[in-house]
C-alpha positions as CSV (number, residue, x, y, z in Angstrom):
1,X,-22.5,-14.8,14.9
2,X,-20.5,-18.0,15.1
3,X,-19.6,-18.1,18.9
4,X,-21.8,-17.9,21.9
5,X,-21.5,-14.8,24.1
6,X,-22.2,-15.1,27.8
7,X,-24.8,-12.8,29.4
8,X,-24.2,-13.1,33.1
9,X,-21.4,-14.5,35.1
10,X,-22.4,-14.8,38.8
11,X,-24.0,-17.5,40.9
12,X,-25.2,-20.8,39.4
13,X,-28.1,-23.1,40.3
14,X,-28.5,-26.7,39.5
15,X,-31.8,-28.4,39.2
16,X,-32.7,-32.0,38.1
17,X,-33.8,-32.5,34.5
18,X,-37.3,-33.1,33.4
19,X,-38.2,-36.6,32.1
20,X,-38.8,-37.3,28.4
21,X,-40.7,-40.3,27.0
22,X,-38.9,-41.3,23.8
23,X,-41.7,-43.6,22.6
24,X,-44.2,-40.8,22.3
25,X,-44.3,-37.8,20.0
26,X,-43.9,-34.4,21.6
27,X,-47.5,-33.6,21.0
28,X,-48.5,-36.8,22.8
29,X,-46.3,-36.5,25.8
30,X,-48.3,-35.8,29.0
31,X,-47.6,-32.5,30.6
32,X,-45.1,-32.6,33.5
33,X,-46.8,-32.6,36.9
34,X,-45.7,-29.0,37.5
35,X,-47.0,-27.5,34.3
36,X,-50.3,-25.7,33.9
37,X,-52.5,-26.8,31.0
38,X,-52.1,-23.4,29.3
39,X,-48.4,-23.0,30.0
40,X,-46.7,-20.5,27.6
41,X,-43.8,-21.6,25.4
42,X,-40.6,-19.5,25.5
43,X,-37.6,-19.4,23.2
44,X,-34.4,-18.5,25.0
45,X,-32.1,-16.5,22.8
46,X,-28.4,-16.8,23.8
47,X,-26.9,-19.7,25.8
48,X,-24.3,-17.9,27.9
49,X,-23.7,-18.1,31.7
50,X,-27.1,-16.5,32.7
51,X,-29.1,-18.8,30.5
52,X,-27.2,-22.0,31.5
53,X,-26.8,-21.1,35.1
54,X,-30.1,-19.6,35.9
55,X,-32.8,-19.4,33.2
56,X,-32.8,-22.9,31.8
57,X,-32.6,-24.6,35.3
58,X,-35.5,-22.4,36.4
59,X,-37.6,-23.5,33.3
60,X,-37.4,-27.1,34.7
61,X,-39.6,-25.9,37.6
62,X,-41.9,-23.2,36.3
63,X,-45.6,-23.8,36.1
64,X,-46.8,-21.1,33.7
65,X,-44.1,-21.1,31.1
66,X,-42.0,-23.8,29.6
67,X,-39.0,-24.1,27.2
68,X,-40.2,-24.4,23.6
69,X,-37.1,-23.4,21.6
70,X,-33.4,-22.5,21.8
71,X,-31.5,-19.9,19.8
72,X,-27.8,-20.1,19.8
73,X,-24.6,-19.5,17.8
74,X,-23.2,-22.8,19.1
75,X,-25.1,-25.8,17.7
76,X,-23.5,-28.3,20.0
77,X,-24.6,-26.3,23.1
78,X,-28.1,-25.9,21.8
79,X,-28.4,-29.6,21.0
80,X,-27.2,-30.5,24.5
81,X,-30.0,-28.4,26.1
82,X,-32.6,-29.5,23.6
83,X,-31.9,-33.1,24.5
84,X,-32.0,-32.4,28.2
85,X,-35.5,-30.8,27.7
86,X,-36.7,-33.4,25.2
87,X,-37.0,-30.9,22.4
88,X,-36.7,-31.9,18.7
89,X,-34.0,-30.5,16.4
90,X,-36.7,-28.3,14.8
91,X,-36.8,-26.3,18.1
92,X,-33.2,-25.2,17.6
93,X,-32.6,-21.9,15.8
94,X,-29.4,-20.1,14.8
95,X,-29.1,-16.3,14.9
96,X,-29.2,-16.3,11.1
97,X,-32.5,-18.3,10.7
98,X,-34.1,-16.8,13.8
99,X,-36.8,-15.0,11.8
100,X,-38.3,-18.4,10.8
101,X,-39.5,-18.7,14.4
102,X,-42.5,-16.8,13.2
103,X,-43.8,-20.1,11.8
104,X,-43.4,-21.9,15.2
105,X,-46.8,-21.8,17.1
106,X,-45.2,-23.5,20.1
107,X,-43.3,-20.2,20.9
108,X,-45.3,-17.3,22.3
109,X,-42.5,-15.6,24.2
110,X,-38.9,-14.8,23.2
111,X,-36.5,-14.2,26.1
112,X,-33.5,-12.2,24.8
113,X,-30.3,-13.0,26.8
114,X,-27.7,-11.4,24.6
115,X,-25.1,-8.6,25.0
116,X,-26.9,-5.2,25.3
117,X,-26.0,-4.0,21.8
118,X,-28.0,-6.9,20.3
119,X,-31.2,-6.4,22.3
120,X,-32.9,-3.9,20.0
121,X,-32.3,-5.9,16.9
122,X,-33.6,-9.2,18.3
123,X,-36.5,-7.5,20.0
124,X,-37.7,-5.9,16.8
125,X,-37.2,-9.2,14.9
126,X,-39.2,-11.0,17.6
127,X,-42.1,-8.6,17.4
128,X,-42.1,-8.9,13.6
129,X,-42.3,-12.7,14.1
130,X,-45.5,-12.1,16.2
131,X,-44.0,-13.0,19.6
132,X,-44.0,-11.3,23.0
133,X,-40.6,-10.3,24.3
134,X,-38.9,-10.6,27.7
135,X,-35.6,-8.7,27.4
136,X,-32.6,-8.6,29.8
137,X,-31.6,-5.2,31.2
138,X,-30.4,-2.7,30.3
139,X,-32.9,-2.9,27.5
140,X,-30.6,-1.3,24.9
141,X,-27.4,0.8,24.4
142,X,-29.0,4.0,23.2
143,X,-32.2,5.8,23.9
144,X,-33.2,5.6,20.3
145,X,-32.9,1.8,20.4
146,X,-35.1,1.7,23.5
147,X,-37.7,3.8,21.9
148,X,-37.6,1.7,18.7
149,X,-38.2,-1.4,20.8
150,X,-41.2,0.1,22.5
151,X,-42.7,1.3,19.2
152,X,-42.2,-2.1,17.6
153,X,-44.1,-3.8,20.4
154,X,-47.0,-1.4,20.1
155,X,-47.1,-1.9,16.3
156,X,-47.2,-5.6,16.8
157,X,-49.6,-5.4,19.7
158,X,-47.4,-7.6,21.7
159,X,-46.0,-7.2,25.3
160,X,-42.5,-6.1,26.0
161,X,-41.2,-6.7,29.6
162,X,-37.7,-5.9,30.8
163,X,-36.2,-8.5,33.1
164,X,-36.1,-6.6,36.4
165,X,-36.1,-9.8,38.5
166,X,-35.9,-7.9,41.8
167,X,-39.4,-6.6,41.2
168,X,-40.7,-10.1,41.7
169,X,-38.3,-11.2,44.4
170,X,-39.6,-11.5,48.0
171,X,-36.8,-9.6,49.8
172,X,-37.2,-6.5,47.6
173,X,-41.0,-6.8,47.3
174,X,-41.3,-7.0,51.1
175,X,-39.0,-4.0,51.4
176,X,-41.1,-1.9,49.0
177,X,-44.2,-2.8,51.1
178,X,-42.5,-1.8,54.3
179,X,-41.4,1.5,52.8
180,X,-45.0,2.2,51.8
181,X,-46.2,1.4,55.3
182,X,-43.7,3.9,56.8
183,X,-41.6,1.3,58.7
184,X,-38.5,3.5,58.5
185,X,-40.5,6.7,59.1
186,X,-40.0,9.4,56.5
187,X,-37.5,8.3,53.9
188,X,-34.3,10.3,53.9
189,X,-31.6,8.4,52.1
190,X,-31.3,5.3,49.9
191,X,-27.7,4.0,49.5
192,X,-26.8,1.4,46.9
193,X,-23.4,-0.3,46.2
194,X,-23.2,-2.6,43.2
195,X,-20.0,-4.0,41.8
196,X,-17.7,-7.0,41.1
197,X,-14.2,-7.8,39.9
198,X,-13.9,-8.3,36.1
199,X,-11.4,-9.9,33.8
200,X,-10.8,-9.4,30.1
201,X,-10.0,-13.1,29.9
202,X,-13.6,-14.0,30.8
203,X,-15.9,-13.7,27.7
204,X,-18.8,-12.8,29.9
205,X,-16.9,-9.8,31.2
206,X,-15.1,-8.8,28.0
207,X,-18.2,-7.4,26.2
208,X,-19.3,-5.6,29.4
209,X,-15.9,-3.8,29.3
210,X,-16.6,-2.6,25.7
211,X,-18.7,0.6,25.6
212,X,-20.2,-0.2,22.2
213,X,-21.4,-3.6,23.4
214,X,-22.5,-2.7,26.9
215,X,-23.5,1.0,26.7
216,X,-21.9,1.9,30.0
217,X,-19.7,-0.7,31.7
218,X,-20.3,-1.2,35.4
219,X,-22.9,1.5,35.5
220,X,-25.1,-0.2,32.9
221,X,-24.4,-3.7,34.1
222,X,-24.4,-3.3,37.9
223,X,-25.4,0.3,38.6
224,X,-28.8,-0.2,37.0
225,X,-29.7,-2.4,40.0
226,X,-29.0,0.5,42.3
227,X,-30.8,3.0,40.2
228,X,-33.9,0.8,39.9
229,X,-33.8,-0.1,43.6
230,X,-33.7,3.5,44.6
231,X,-36.7,4.2,42.5
232,X,-38.8,1.3,43.6
233,X,-38.0,1.7,47.3
234,X,-39.0,5.3,47.3
235,X,-41.8,4.9,44.8
236,X,-40.7,8.2,43.1
237,X,-38.7,9.4,40.1
238,X,-35.6,11.6,40.5
239,X,-35.7,15.2,39.4
240,X,-31.9,15.7,39.0
241,X,-28.6,13.8,39.3
242,X,-24.9,14.5,39.9
243,X,-22.2,12.0,39.3
244,X,-18.4,11.4,39.3
245,X,-16.1,8.7,38.1
246,X,-12.8,7.3,39.1
247,X,-11.1,5.2,36.4
248,X,-7.5,4.1,35.9
249,X,-7.0,4.4,32.1
250,X,-3.8,2.4,32.4
251,X,-5.9,-0.6,33.4
252,X,-6.5,-2.4,30.1
253,X,-10.1,-3.2,31.3
254,X,-11.1,0.4,31.2
255,X,-10.1,1.7,27.8
256,X,-13.6,2.6,26.7
257,X,-15.8,2.4,29.9
258,X,-15.6,4.0,33.3
259,X,-14.7,1.8,36.2
260,X,-16.2,3.3,39.4
261,X,-19.1,5.7,39.0
262,X,-20.8,7.4,42.1
263,X,-23.9,9.5,41.9
264,X,-26.5,11.4,43.9
265,X,-30.2,11.6,42.9
266,X,-32.7,14.1,44.2
267,X,-36.4,13.2,44.6
268,X,-39.5,15.3,44.9
269,X,-40.1,14.2,48.5
270,X,-36.7,15.6,49.5
271,X,-35.1,12.1,49.8
272,X,-31.7,11.6,48.3
273,X,-30.4,8.5,46.5
274,X,-26.6,7.7,46.7
275,X,-25.2,5.0,44.5
276,X,-22.1,3.5,43.2
277,X,-21.1,0.9,40.6
278,X,-17.6,-0.6,40.1
279,X,-15.9,-3.3,38.0
280,X,-12.8,-3.5,40.3
281,X,-14.1,-4.5,43.7
282,X,-15.3,-7.6,45.5
283,X,-18.8,-8.8,44.5
284,X,-21.3,-6.6,46.2
285,X,-25.0,-6.0,45.6
286,X,-26.3,-4.2,48.7
287,X,-28.7,-1.4,49.6
288,X,-30.1,0.4,52.6
289,X,-33.0,2.7,53.1
290,X,-32.6,5.2,55.9
291,X,-35.6,7.0,57.4
292,X,-36.3,9.3,60.3
293,X,-37.0,6.3,62.6
294,X,-35.3,3.2,61.3
295,X,-33.2,1.6,58.5
296,X,-33.8,-1.2,56.2
297,X,-30.6,-3.0,55.3
298,X,-30.2,-5.6,52.6
299,X,-26.7,-7.0,52.2
300,X,-26.9,-8.8,49.9
301,X,-30.0,-7.4,48.4
302,X,-29.9,-8.2,44.7
303,X,-27.9,-11.4,44.2
304,X,-29.5,-14.4,42.5
305,X,-30.0,-16.0,45.9
306,X,-29.1,-15.5,49.5
307,X,-30.6,-12.1,49.9
308,X,-32.0,-10.9,53.2
309,X,-33.4,-7.7,54.6
310,X,-33.5,-6.6,58.3
311,X,-34.9,-3.6,60.2
312,X,-32.3,-1.7,62.2
313,X,-33.9,-0.1,65.1
314,X,-36.9,-2.4,65.2
315,X,-37.8,-5.2,67.6
316,X,-36.8,-8.8,67.0
317,X,-40.4,-9.8,66.4
318,X,-40.7,-7.1,63.8
319,X,-38.0,-8.5,61.6
320,X,-39.3,-9.7,58.2
321,X,-39.1,-13.4,57.5
322,X,-39.0,-14.0,53.8
323,X,-38.5,-17.4,52.1
324,X,-36.0,-18.0,49.3
325,X,-37.4,-18.2,45.7
326,X,-36.1,-18.8,42.2
327,X,-36.0,-15.2,40.8
328,X,-36.0,-16.2,37.2
329,X,-38.7,-18.7,37.5
330,X,-41.0,-16.3,39.3
331,X,-40.2,-13.5,36.8
332,X,-41.0,-15.8,33.8
333,X,-44.2,-17.1,35.4
334,X,-45.3,-13.5,35.9
335,X,-44.6,-12.6,32.3
336,X,-46.6,-15.7,31.2
337,X,-49.5,-14.3,33.3
338,X,-49.1,-11.0,31.5
339,X,-49.3,-12.7,28.1
340,X,-52.4,-14.6,29.3
341,X,-54.1,-11.4,30.6
342,X,-53.8,-12.5,34.3
343,X,-51.3,-10.0,35.6
344,X,-50.2,-6.4,34.9
345,X,-46.9,-5.6,33.2
346,X,-45.0,-3.9,36.0
347,X,-41.7,-3.8,34.0
348,X,-42.7,-2.6,30.5
349,X,-40.3,-1.1,28.0
350,X,-41.1,2.4,29.4
351,X,-39.6,1.2,32.8
352,X,-36.4,0.1,31.0
353,X,-36.2,3.4,29.1
354,X,-36.5,5.4,32.3
355,X,-33.4,3.7,33.7
356,X,-31.6,4.2,30.5
357,X,-32.4,7.9,30.6
358,X,-31.0,8.2,34.1
359,X,-27.9,6.2,33.1
360,X,-27.3,8.6,30.3
361,X,-27.9,11.6,32.6
362,X,-25.3,10.2,35.0
363,X,-22.7,9.7,32.3
364,X,-23.5,13.3,31.1
365,X,-22.8,14.6,34.6
366,X,-19.5,12.6,34.7
367,X,-18.4,14.2,31.4
368,X,-19.4,17.6,32.8
369,X,-17.3,17.2,36.0
370,X,-20.2,16.5,38.3
371,X,-22.6,19.1,37.1
372,X,-26.3,18.8,37.9
373,X,-28.4,17.2,35.1
374,X,-32.2,17.5,35.2
375,X,-34.1,14.2,35.0
376,X,-37.7,15.2,35.1
377,X,-38.6,13.0,32.1
378,X,-42.3,12.8,33.0
379,X,-42.3,9.0,33.6
380,X,-44.7,7.5,36.1
381,X,-45.1,3.8,36.8
382,X,-48.4,2.4,35.6
383,X,-48.3,-0.1,38.5
384,X,-46.6,-0.1,41.9
385,X,-44.9,-3.5,42.4
386,X,-45.4,-3.0,46.2
387,X,-49.1,-3.2,45.5
388,X,-49.6,-5.7,42.7
389,X,-46.8,-8.2,43.2
390,X,-47.4,-10.7,46.0
391,X,-44.7,-12.3,48.0
392,X,-44.6,-15.9,46.7
393,X,-42.7,-18.6,48.5
394,X,-42.2,-20.9,45.6
395,X,-42.3,-20.9,41.8
């Protein structure tokens, strides 16, 4: 792979660079004031928009995890970031020599930030190299790939976590907790709307508009947020889905993927989940939870920052007051704690596979003209994020 492929193309975040001391070797350099003594080293694979705009800036402020290596198809870009972080040239890897990372003891975690079709290959290679893996979502393109990733992690006895950042983000964690406490009454309906405008001229959009690379267009890229949110807000798994699509095949963006997909999910409690994803609308990542007594409304609810949740039908002094936090820093710190045995893995490969199964069921229903597709896959979360993830106010 000779050119870099962008992973995300939304909001950016700039943070000041960490200081390096050129006169000292890397081993001799004192730890930055913010870093814990047993901070875990991470290699970031892929230097696209998400890595450059969110992940690398977050790694300048994290306490439990730090940047130890970079993997890129663009040497100049990797060199720039290595210099900024004070990393030696030996900490830069290409996609071709990636497997030699097995000999790098400074790297304990590999964070895969590549197009979806590349996730499975690099996850398996990372496990073979003896590393733990944090992988962007959706975890893969096919169910077989997802299952192969999980099996590889178990064989290597290493952790696999899927990067569901909202499971560690205060607005969504507080909403889960309110749902469990019955703030809305008995849950009746969860509505999610996820979408943005795309352009084939933007490399970060182009691969998402390719079914072979993305595995599902807007549904896989944006809809997965709504599917996951519906599940974690209700604390249940759907038993069946129905779905429909509206796509203009004359639009060059939608030759292989659907544009707008809308779906309904039925849950054991009787609650209904309604969601939509779209690649031809203004940027939207919103949800609301409607119960017998009140509503929770988050608009936006899943952006990189600026999210907020309010109770409709509640008193002013009942409104949640949640501080802003760096989603990616908190997520990476959590996984570092998982690796060190200090925290449970609330987003293992099985969690990613569950969403993939639902995505595939939705696409099956679309192909069958909105027919009901059963989704009783037998999955049950090992840990409820509402219970085990605290609401942190800083990285």
